[in-house]
Amino acid sequence: MWARHLHGLVTNAITHEPLAFANVYLKEGQLGTVTNGDGAYDLLLPEGDYTVVFRYLGYRSLEKNVKVAQFDVELNVQLQEDKMELNTITVKAGDEDPAYAIIREAIKKREYYLSQVQTYSCQVYIKGVQRLIEMPERIMGIPTSSMVINDMAANDSNLQGIIYLSESVSKFNYQVPNKIQEEMVSSRVSGKNNAFSYNKASDMLFDFYKNKLHIAAISERDFISPVAYNALFYYRYKLHGAFVDDGYLINKIQVIPKRKHDPCFSGFIYIVEKEWRLHSINVLITSNAQIDFVDTLRIQQVFAPISKDVWMPVSNRFDFLFDVMGIKGNGYYQGINSHYNLRPEFTKKTFSGPEWKVLEDSNKKDSVYWDSIRPYKLTEEERSNYREKDSMQKIFNSKTYLDSLDKRVNKPSIFSLVISGYRYKNRYRKEVWSVSGLAPSFQFNTVEGGVINLNMSYDKITEGEQRFFVSPTLRYGFSNGHFNPKLLVYKLINSQNFTSAFVNAGSDVVQFNNLQPITPFLNTFYTLLNEQNFMKTYEKVFVRGGYRKELINGVYLRSEAEWAHRYALQNTSYYKLVDDVYGDFTSNDPVDTANYGPSFKPHQAFTIALSVVFRFKQTYDLRPNQKIITGSKYPSLTLNYKKGIFGIGGSDVNYDFIKAMIKDNIHLGLWGTLSYQITAAAFINTRYIYFMDYYHINGNRTFALNKLKDPGDVGGEQGTISGFMLNDYYVFSTTKPVIETHAEHHFNGFLVNKLPLLRKTGFQEVMGIHYLANNGQSHYAELSLGIEHIGLGGFMPGFLRIDYVSSFTNIYGQLRHGIRFGFGF
């Protein structure tokens, strides 16, 4: 049986203007599309008789009987604007708007429609378009002429208009409560025939029957559905009228947030009379709701009958506007759901793999395929974009063109040479050479005096998206005259199971605390300006190697071994820019700061370390040559073992250390996000052990916020929770059993949003509790209260964080207080 095209235009019956994104679908419910920006549609149908429904919000729906035979069928239709009927309703001053009665009925039916469909499968076509409208001459002082966006110069006139255009077709499976499986069978990206689209049907899976909608791309807060169980607390409603669509009476109701800074939608929802189901949605989220990255987001959904008493979304559309640091643009994503199956036969394996998988040959489809499967015609702007960029693709991929882009960005500047570091990029060979800037390469400490720590690197992406990285570092201390070179070689072997290996060898100056709690910049600042030399270091000549791999989904193994000859260092410089602030510097001995001699004898150490991370029921996406971890609803568990082995290579250490850590980020809806990390650690053998091998905490005595670090952690998220903010670096270092707990709750504006004077700022509140128990005898606790998302106008919008911290310990027997600054967004 041959397939033919049913195509045409949908226009306004009076003005004859095209109706963009009108819905066109078969009454039988299996196929549908929308018109493009020019009002044109195109449906590919097998031969047969059909009833085609044309629908557009604010217009009367129209049904047409069509016979598709041996030729394509052109069917142009005109839709009449629907006059809302409110003649029989009189709303007196003080009376409740009739919309409230409809909303109460819809709320009663919400749970029924939410759980009505337990499983389904469908085909999803998605088109994404992003446009650049305006580009400033400079961004944070850097000329845009030196920037490259989407392989084009940022100030190139060709960059204006569509900068990203993609299409995809996926097979989508769903099962309650939240099981999804999506397979992208075809993908097209304008100007990049070897690329894969990032379009995901699950990103458009917004269910307004749920009480809250989480839109992670624009906000940490959940948004309240207009038919949520508590919606009447958040919304006002106004009935704008009713109209008849295919025999159903449809109520048009305006939804208005009661408080403009609440996480709510504004716009219109359409509810079917007597059935109280959603007919369609046209709502907006604005910057009043404190969203990030975009100024406005419009969501439009259209439902259609799929079977008796079952309506499903056939069209999802998101439109957005953005203005970030003077970069202005807009775009949209349009999804068309078709070929619904409400009784699919799923197996246990259906949902056992990746949630989203991109087939390797999905980007090999030709234009004939896309013309046949695309549910609606491209606009002239989109056709032109495909023609121009596809024809220019050979040029864009040519060495001459890529070298011309590199020539722009490879120009050295005073800023790059002094501050940011210089990078030389070769796009054609997929290589980047870099050298650190002069300012960050300069350090100062009391052991080495002035230090030049020059870091260089070579980074290459090899075939199959593997990576080869080489980084030599040259370090010289002007006061003690020590030269310390080292070399790191890293190889990413397989990006789908994260297999990698590294070798690092040379000599280095490192902190006794392996967590590196104080940065060289902060130590330089406090040493020169505040007479406080917090950093305590030693020198080692070493060879270190490691291997990492994901054994099975969610189980990561990391192994390391190191041989090192370790030397004690002493203060050699007492220079300070500001004198008589705190007095004399302390020694370089972390235990006895009055000891200005060597803190330990030279020795050798051979150690091995194993770390296993379990992320239970880890979810992930799978692209060709890439695995993307999307999360887990369970905590992650990390088990560490470290062994100091006596005798090998003259090793003088003999100890065994074990550690277990559990951590998680729990999304609590409107209440925010709770992050916690609990660690238990102990030495089971300490026959020969040196201070740098002790268990150390992530202490902090500076003004900067301190993020937790764990060099043995693999596969989990690092740096998401603040560590101790007032604790000393080495007071609690120990070989005794330890329990360490950190918890931080980000309210995401839940409290500040209730305060009229503060909610306009976009500030968000955060609270933390931190606790340490050492051998059940010494205890340390901190409580912190802070504000994050603090902006500095256009220079740094919403990135800063300030915390007030109070601590107590039974060792000091006193309280400490302090203010800490950092980044929180």
mmCIF file of C-alpha atoms in Angstrom, residues 510-790:
data_model
loop_
_atom_site.group_PDB
_atom_site.id
_atom_site.type_symbol
_atom_site.label_atom_id
_atom_site.label_comp_id
_atom_site.label_asym_id
_atom_site.label_seq_id
_atom_site.Cartn_x
_atom_site.Cartn_y
_atom_site.Cartn_z
ATOM 1 C CA VAL A 510 52.571 19.251 48.829
ATOM 2 C CA GLN A 511 50.511 19.861 51.946
ATOM 3 C CA PHE A 512 50.522 17.388 54.839
ATOM 4 C CA ASN A 513 46.745 17.342 54.492
ATOM 5 C CA ASN A 514 46.066 15.336 51.323
ATOM 6 C CA LEU A 515 42.763 17.208 50.883
ATOM 7 C CA GLN A 516 44.778 20.364 50.050
ATOM 8 C CA PRO A 517 42.464 22.498 52.248
ATOM 9 C CA ILE A 518 44.021 25.881 51.501
ATOM 10 C CA THR A 519 44.691 27.129 47.991
ATOM 11 C CA PRO A 520 48.064 28.691 47.073
ATOM 12 C CA PHE A 521 46.307 31.990 46.317
ATOM 13 C CA LEU A 522 44.673 32.226 49.753
ATOM 14 C CA ASN A 523 47.882 31.185 51.489
ATOM 15 C CA THR A 524 49.793 33.868 49.580
ATOM 16 C CA PHE A 525 47.195 36.458 50.563
ATOM 17 C CA TYR A 526 47.234 35.569 54.262
ATOM 18 C CA THR A 527 51.033 35.192 54.425
ATOM 19 C CA LEU A 528 51.894 38.529 52.831
ATOM 20 C CA LEU A 529 49.031 40.638 54.192
ATOM 21 C CA ASN A 530 47.986 38.968 57.433
ATOM 22 C CA GLU A 531 51.147 37.275 58.755
ATOM 23 C CA GLN A 532 49.420 33.868 58.856
ATOM 24 C CA ASN A 533 51.189 30.997 57.087
ATOM 25 C CA PHE A 534 48.420 28.367 57.238
ATOM 26 C CA MET A 535 49.895 26.069 54.586
ATOM 27 C CA LYS A 536 52.196 23.366 55.971
ATOM 28 C CA THR A 537 54.155 21.447 53.346
ATOM 29 C CA TYR A 538 56.759 18.802 52.702
ATOM 30 C CA GLU A 539 58.697 17.769 49.614
ATOM 31 C CA LYS A 540 58.588 14.444 47.847
ATOM 32 C CA VAL A 541 60.161 12.713 44.852
ATOM 33 C CA PHE A 542 57.528 10.332 43.591
ATOM 34 C CA VAL A 543 56.057 8.032 40.983
ATOM 35 C CA ARG A 544 52.312 7.585 41.064
ATOM 36 C CA GLY A 545 49.938 5.699 38.794
ATOM 37 C CA GLY A 546 46.250 4.926 38.711
ATOM 38 C CA TYR A 547 43.493 3.149 36.833
ATOM 39 C CA ARG A 548 39.760 3.772 36.829
ATOM 40 C CA LYS A 549 36.836 1.896 35.303
ATOM 41 C CA GLU A 550 33.079 1.445 35.656
ATOM 42 C CA LEU A 551 32.779 -2.303 36.195
ATOM 43 C CA ILE A 552 29.020 -2.495 35.713
ATOM 44 C CA ASN A 553 26.479 0.284 35.621
ATOM 45 C CA GLY A 554 26.798 2.282 38.828
ATOM 46 C CA VAL A 555 29.835 0.431 40.231
ATOM 47 C CA TYR A 556 33.157 2.257 39.868
ATOM 48 C CA LEU A 557 36.629 1.010 40.712
ATOM 49 C CA ARG A 558 39.672 3.182 41.193
ATOM 50 C CA SER A 559 43.122 1.849 42.058
ATOM 51 C CA GLU A 560 46.301 3.801 42.728
ATOM 52 C CA ALA A 561 49.872 3.099 43.785
ATOM 53 C CA GLU A 562 52.634 5.513 44.787
ATOM 54 C CA TRP A 563 56.276 5.319 45.751
ATOM 55 C CA ALA A 564 57.643 8.499 47.320
ATOM 56 C CA HIS A 565 60.788 9.729 49.033
ATOM 57 C CA ARG A 566 59.522 12.354 51.483
ATOM 58 C CA TYR A 567 61.576 15.199 52.988
ATOM 59 C CA ALA A 568 60.755 17.723 55.704
ATOM 60 C CA LEU A 569 60.881 21.426 54.829
ATOM 61 C CA GLN A 570 61.536 24.420 57.071
ATOM 62 C CA ASN A 571 60.769 28.102 56.852
ATOM 63 C CA THR A 572 63.366 30.025 54.841
ATOM 64 C CA SER A 573 61.528 33.333 54.284
ATOM 65 C CA TYR A 574 59.883 35.679 56.744
ATOM 66 C CA TYR A 575 59.016 38.431 54.283
ATOM 67 C CA LYS A 576 55.664 40.199 54.743
ATOM 68 C CA LEU A 577 54.014 43.159 53.057
ATOM 69 C CA VAL A 578 52.088 44.147 56.188
ATOM 70 C CA ASP A 579 53.734 43.824 59.592
ATOM 71 C CA ASP A 580 52.447 43.633 63.177
ATOM 72 C CA VAL A 581 49.050 42.132 62.389
ATOM 73 C CA TYR A 582 49.405 38.707 64.027
ATOM 74 C CA GLY A 583 53.085 38.749 64.945
ATOM 75 C CA ASP A 584 55.643 36.134 63.934
ATOM 76 C CA PHE A 585 54.987 33.304 61.521
ATOM 77 C CA THR A 586 54.510 29.826 62.898
ATOM 78 C CA SER A 587 56.864 27.041 61.905
ATOM 79 C CA ASN A 588 56.248 24.536 59.106
ATOM 80 C CA ASP A 589 55.518 21.793 61.634
ATOM 81 C CA PRO A 590 51.736 21.130 61.568
ATOM 82 C CA VAL A 591 51.797 19.461 65.016
ATOM 83 C CA ASP A 592 54.225 21.656 66.962
ATOM 84 C CA THR A 593 54.158 25.115 65.418
ATOM 85 C CA ALA A 594 56.953 26.203 67.783
ATOM 86 C CA ASN A 595 59.327 23.641 66.291
ATOM 87 C CA TYR A 596 61.366 25.402 63.612
ATOM 88 C CA GLY A 597 63.469 22.330 62.847
ATOM 89 C CA PRO A 598 62.544 19.321 60.680
ATOM 90 C CA SER A 599 59.126 17.891 61.565
ATOM 91 C CA PHE A 600 60.008 14.319 60.487
ATOM 92 C CA LYS A 601 62.915 12.220 59.288
ATOM 93 C CA PRO A 602 63.381 11.567 55.556
ATOM 94 C CA HIS A 603 61.783 8.285 54.585
ATOM 95 C CA GLN A 604 60.289 6.278 51.742
ATOM 96 C CA ALA A 605 56.655 5.258 51.439
ATOM 97 C CA PHE A 606 55.032 2.746 49.113
ATOM 98 C CA THR A 607 51.223 2.881 49.275
ATOM 99 C CA ILE A 608 48.331 1.351 47.386
ATOM 100 C CA ALA A 609 44.734 2.554 47.464
ATOM 101 C CA LEU A 610 41.473 1.042 46.281
ATOM 102 C CA SER A 611 38.142 2.804 46.048
ATOM 103 C CA VAL A 612 34.784 1.370 45.048
ATOM 104 C CA VAL A 613 31.709 3.535 44.527
ATOM 105 C CA PHE A 614 28.183 2.143 44.367
ATOM 106 C CA ARG A 615 25.498 4.338 42.793
ATOM 107 C CA PHE A 616 22.467 2.130 43.191
ATOM 108 C CA LYS A 617 20.087 1.961 40.227
ATOM 109 C CA GLN A 618 22.052 4.656 38.459
ATOM 110 C CA THR A 619 20.244 6.183 35.483
ATOM 111 C CA TYR A 620 22.128 7.229 32.396
ATOM 112 C CA ASP A 621 21.920 8.288 28.764
ATOM 113 C CA LEU A 622 23.949 6.659 26.010
ATOM 114 C CA ARG A 623 25.238 8.454 22.960
ATOM 115 C CA PRO A 624 27.713 7.029 20.448
ATOM 116 C CA ASN A 625 31.087 7.130 22.229
ATOM 117 C CA GLN A 626 29.630 8.751 25.346
ATOM 118 C CA LYS A 627 27.788 7.741 28.512
ATOM 119 C CA ILE A 628 26.082 10.523 30.475
ATOM 120 C CA ILE A 629 25.167 9.881 34.117
ATOM 121 C CA THR A 630 21.793 11.437 34.949
ATOM 122 C CA GLY A 631 21.494 10.454 38.610
ATOM 123 C CA SER A 632 20.002 8.021 41.067
ATOM 124 C CA LYS A 633 17.182 8.264 43.569
ATOM 125 C CA TYR A 634 19.321 6.403 46.100
ATOM 126 C CA PRO A 635 22.399 7.524 48.071
ATOM 127 C CA SER A 636 25.848 6.625 46.795
ATOM 128 C CA LEU A 637 28.184 4.493 48.899
ATOM 129 C CA THR A 638 31.969 4.778 48.716
ATOM 130 C CA LEU A 639 34.367 2.254 50.270
ATOM 131 C CA ASN A 640 38.070 3.092 50.530
ATOM 132 C CA TYR A 641 41.073 1.023 51.551
ATOM 133 C CA LYS A 642 44.643 2.304 51.726
ATOM 134 C CA LYS A 643 47.690 0.260 52.627
ATOM 135 C CA GLY A 644 51.218 1.362 53.478
ATOM 136 C CA ILE A 645 53.507 -1.553 52.535
ATOM 137 C CA PHE A 646 56.793 -1.927 54.388
ATOM 138 C CA GLY A 647 59.971 -2.927 52.556
ATOM 139 C CA ILE A 648 59.061 -2.412 48.891
ATOM 140 C CA GLY A 649 61.473 0.126 47.407
ATOM 141 C CA GLY A 650 62.833 0.747 50.881
ATOM 142 C CA SER A 651 59.389 1.733 52.171
ATOM 143 C CA ASP A 652 59.294 2.700 55.859
ATOM 144 C CA VAL A 653 55.476 2.675 56.311
ATOM 145 C CA ASN A 654 53.141 -0.050 57.476
ATOM 146 C CA TYR A 655 49.504 0.825 58.052
ATOM 147 C CA ASP A 656 45.971 -0.089 56.971
ATOM 148 C CA PHE A 657 43.191 2.462 56.602
ATOM 149 C CA ILE A 658 39.492 1.926 55.803
ATOM 150 C CA LYS A 659 36.748 4.425 55.159
ATOM 151 C CA ALA A 660 33.058 4.310 54.253
ATOM 152 C CA MET A 661 31.084 7.277 53.018
ATOM 153 C CA ILE A 662 27.437 7.739 52.107
ATOM 154 C CA LYS A 663 26.056 10.849 50.454
ATOM 155 C CA ASP A 664 23.055 12.084 48.533
ATOM 156 C CA ASN A 665 21.224 15.112 47.191
ATOM 157 C CA ILE A 666 17.504 14.945 47.987
ATOM 158 C CA HIS A 667 15.121 17.163 46.064
ATOM 159 C CA LEU A 668 12.272 18.191 48.371
ATOM 160 C CA GLY A 669 10.136 20.150 45.942
ATOM 161 C CA LEU A 670 9.178 23.610 47.181
ATOM 162 C CA TRP A 671 11.181 23.054 50.358
ATOM 163 C CA GLY A 672 14.454 22.991 48.412
ATOM 164 C CA THR A 673 17.306 20.487 48.237
ATOM 165 C CA LEU A 674 19.018 18.644 51.087
ATOM 166 C CA SER A 675 22.613 17.469 50.580
ATOM 167 C CA TYR A 676 24.423 15.319 53.088
ATOM 168 C CA GLN A 677 27.633 13.355 53.459
ATOM 169 C CA ILE A 678 28.439 10.955 56.320
ATOM 170 C CA THR A 679 31.896 9.430 56.708
ATOM 171 C CA ALA A 680 33.221 6.789 59.084
ATOM 172 C CA ALA A 681 36.957 6.036 59.045
ATOM 173 C CA ALA A 682 39.502 4.062 61.075
ATOM 174 C CA PHE A 683 43.026 2.690 60.991
ATOM 175 C CA ILE A 684 43.194 -1.036 61.665
ATOM 176 C CA ASN A 685 47.003 -1.050 61.711
ATOM 177 C CA THR A 686 49.361 1.830 62.572
ATOM 178 C CA ARG A 687 52.674 0.075 63.086
ATOM 179 C CA TYR A 688 54.725 2.564 61.036
ATOM 180 C CA ILE A 689 52.884 5.718 60.044
ATOM 181 C CA TYR A 690 53.846 9.339 59.449
ATOM 182 C CA PHE A 691 51.748 12.453 59.985
ATOM 183 C CA MET A 692 50.902 13.011 56.299
ATOM 184 C CA ASP A 693 49.250 9.553 56.307
ATOM 185 C CA TYR A 694 46.877 10.454 59.168
ATOM 186 C CA TYR A 695 43.177 11.069 58.642
ATOM 187 C CA HIS A 696 42.791 14.815 58.072
ATOM 188 C CA ILE A 697 39.667 16.958 57.876
ATOM 189 C CA ASN A 698 38.902 19.650 55.346
ATOM 190 C CA GLY A 699 39.589 22.548 57.721
ATOM 191 C CA ASN A 700 39.395 26.257 56.979
ATOM 192 C CA ARG A 701 40.717 29.405 58.690
ATOM 193 C CA THR A 702 40.250 31.828 55.773
ATOM 194 C CA PHE A 703 37.350 34.025 54.655
ATOM 195 C CA ALA A 704 36.531 31.722 51.732
ATOM 196 C CA LEU A 705 33.871 29.017 51.758
ATOM 197 C CA ASN A 706 35.333 25.543 51.751
ATOM 198 C CA LYS A 707 33.883 22.787 49.569
ATOM 199 C CA LEU A 708 34.304 19.171 50.565
ATOM 200 C CA LYS A 709 36.927 17.206 48.674
ATOM 201 C CA ASP A 710 37.646 13.510 48.625
ATOM 202 C CA PRO A 711 40.519 12.366 46.386
ATOM 203 C CA GLY A 712 39.391 8.765 46.735
ATOM 204 C CA ASP A 713 35.844 9.417 45.566
ATOM 205 C CA VAL A 714 35.018 8.113 42.116
ATOM 206 C CA GLY A 715 31.842 8.301 40.116
ATOM 207 C CA GLY A 716 29.985 10.606 42.482
ATOM 208 C CA GLU A 717 29.568 14.351 42.607
ATOM 209 C CA GLN A 718 32.324 16.307 44.321
ATOM 210 C CA GLY A 719 32.357 19.804 45.718
ATOM 211 C CA THR A 720 28.595 20.119 46.208
ATOM 212 C CA ILE A 721 28.581 20.528 50.008
ATOM 213 C CA SER A 722 30.428 23.062 52.109
ATOM 214 C CA GLY A 723 32.939 21.591 54.545
ATOM 215 C CA PHE A 724 34.081 22.937 57.882
ATOM 216 C CA MET A 725 34.340 26.711 57.788
ATOM 217 C CA LEU A 726 36.021 27.604 61.101
ATOM 218 C CA ASN A 727 37.940 24.459 62.031
ATOM 219 C CA ASP A 728 41.721 24.254 62.257
ATOM 220 C CA TYR A 729 43.614 22.318 59.628
ATOM 221 C CA TYR A 730 45.441 19.828 61.859
ATOM 222 C CA VAL A 731 44.016 19.931 65.401
ATOM 223 C CA PHE A 732 41.765 16.949 64.655
ATOM 224 C CA SER A 733 44.216 14.960 62.511
ATOM 225 C CA THR A 734 44.223 11.466 63.940
ATOM 226 C CA THR A 735 44.793 7.744 63.655
ATOM 227 C CA LYS A 736 41.762 7.077 65.873
ATOM 228 C CA PRO A 737 38.252 6.183 64.625
ATOM 229 C CA VAL A 738 36.384 9.176 63.204
ATOM 230 C CA ILE A 739 32.804 10.028 62.282
ATOM 231 C CA GLU A 740 32.342 13.118 60.116
ATOM 232 C CA THR A 741 28.939 14.473 59.096
ATOM 233 C CA HIS A 742 27.994 17.357 56.813
ATOM 234 C CA ALA A 743 24.464 18.424 55.866
ATOM 235 C CA GLU A 744 23.381 21.460 53.901
ATOM 236 C CA HIS A 745 19.879 22.526 52.969
ATOM 237 C CA HIS A 746 19.301 24.912 50.069
ATOM 238 C CA PHE A 747 15.816 26.377 50.521
ATOM 239 C CA ASN A 748 15.864 27.761 46.950
ATOM 240 C CA GLY A 749 14.003 30.906 48.002
ATOM 241 C CA PHE A 750 11.230 29.157 49.964
ATOM 242 C CA LEU A 751 11.594 31.536 52.933
ATOM 243 C CA VAL A 752 12.999 34.673 51.290
ATOM 244 C CA ASN A 753 10.208 34.557 48.739
ATOM 245 C CA LYS A 754 7.729 35.281 51.548
ATOM 246 C CA LEU A 755 9.448 38.578 52.482
ATOM 247 C CA PRO A 756 8.287 41.491 50.291
ATOM 248 C CA LEU A 757 11.504 43.504 50.514
ATOM 249 C CA LEU A 758 13.823 40.580 49.787
ATOM 250 C CA ARG A 759 12.003 38.419 47.263
ATOM 251 C CA LYS A 760 12.718 40.856 44.430
ATOM 252 C CA THR A 761 16.446 40.334 44.931
ATOM 253 C CA GLY A 762 16.367 36.664 43.938
ATOM 254 C CA PHE A 763 18.384 35.758 47.033
ATOM 255 C CA GLN A 764 18.116 32.206 48.314
ATOM 256 C CA GLU A 765 18.728 30.948 51.829
ATOM 257 C CA VAL A 766 20.957 28.058 52.855
ATOM 258 C CA MET A 767 21.618 26.363 56.199
ATOM 259 C CA GLY A 768 24.349 23.921 57.158
ATOM 260 C CA ILE A 769 25.244 21.609 60.046
ATOM 261 C CA HIS A 770 28.700 20.045 60.356
ATOM 262 C CA TYR A 771 29.875 17.610 63.030
ATOM 263 C CA LEU A 772 33.055 15.692 63.855
ATOM 264 C CA ALA A 773 33.565 13.001 66.522
ATOM 265 C CA ASN A 774 37.120 11.792 67.099
ATOM 266 C CA ASN A 775 37.414 8.465 68.937
ATOM 267 C CA GLY A 776 34.230 9.323 70.833
ATOM 268 C CA GLN A 777 36.177 11.800 72.993
ATOM 269 C CA SER A 778 36.661 15.058 71.116
ATOM 270 C CA HIS A 779 33.710 16.689 69.428
ATOM 271 C CA TYR A 780 33.389 19.618 67.042
ATOM 272 C CA ALA A 781 30.206 21.156 65.601
ATOM 273 C CA GLU A 782 29.321 24.046 63.296
ATOM 274 C CA LEU A 783 26.061 25.738 62.376
ATOM 275 C CA SER A 784 25.906 28.048 59.361
ATOM 276 C CA LEU A 785 23.203 30.323 57.970
ATOM 277 C CA GLY A 786 23.710 31.944 54.611
ATOM 278 C CA ILE A 787 22.366 33.728 51.584
ATOM 279 C CA GLU A 788 23.268 32.635 48.042
ATOM 280 C CA HIS A 789 22.386 33.775 44.515
ATOM 281 C CA ILE A 790 23.682 37.243 45.404
#
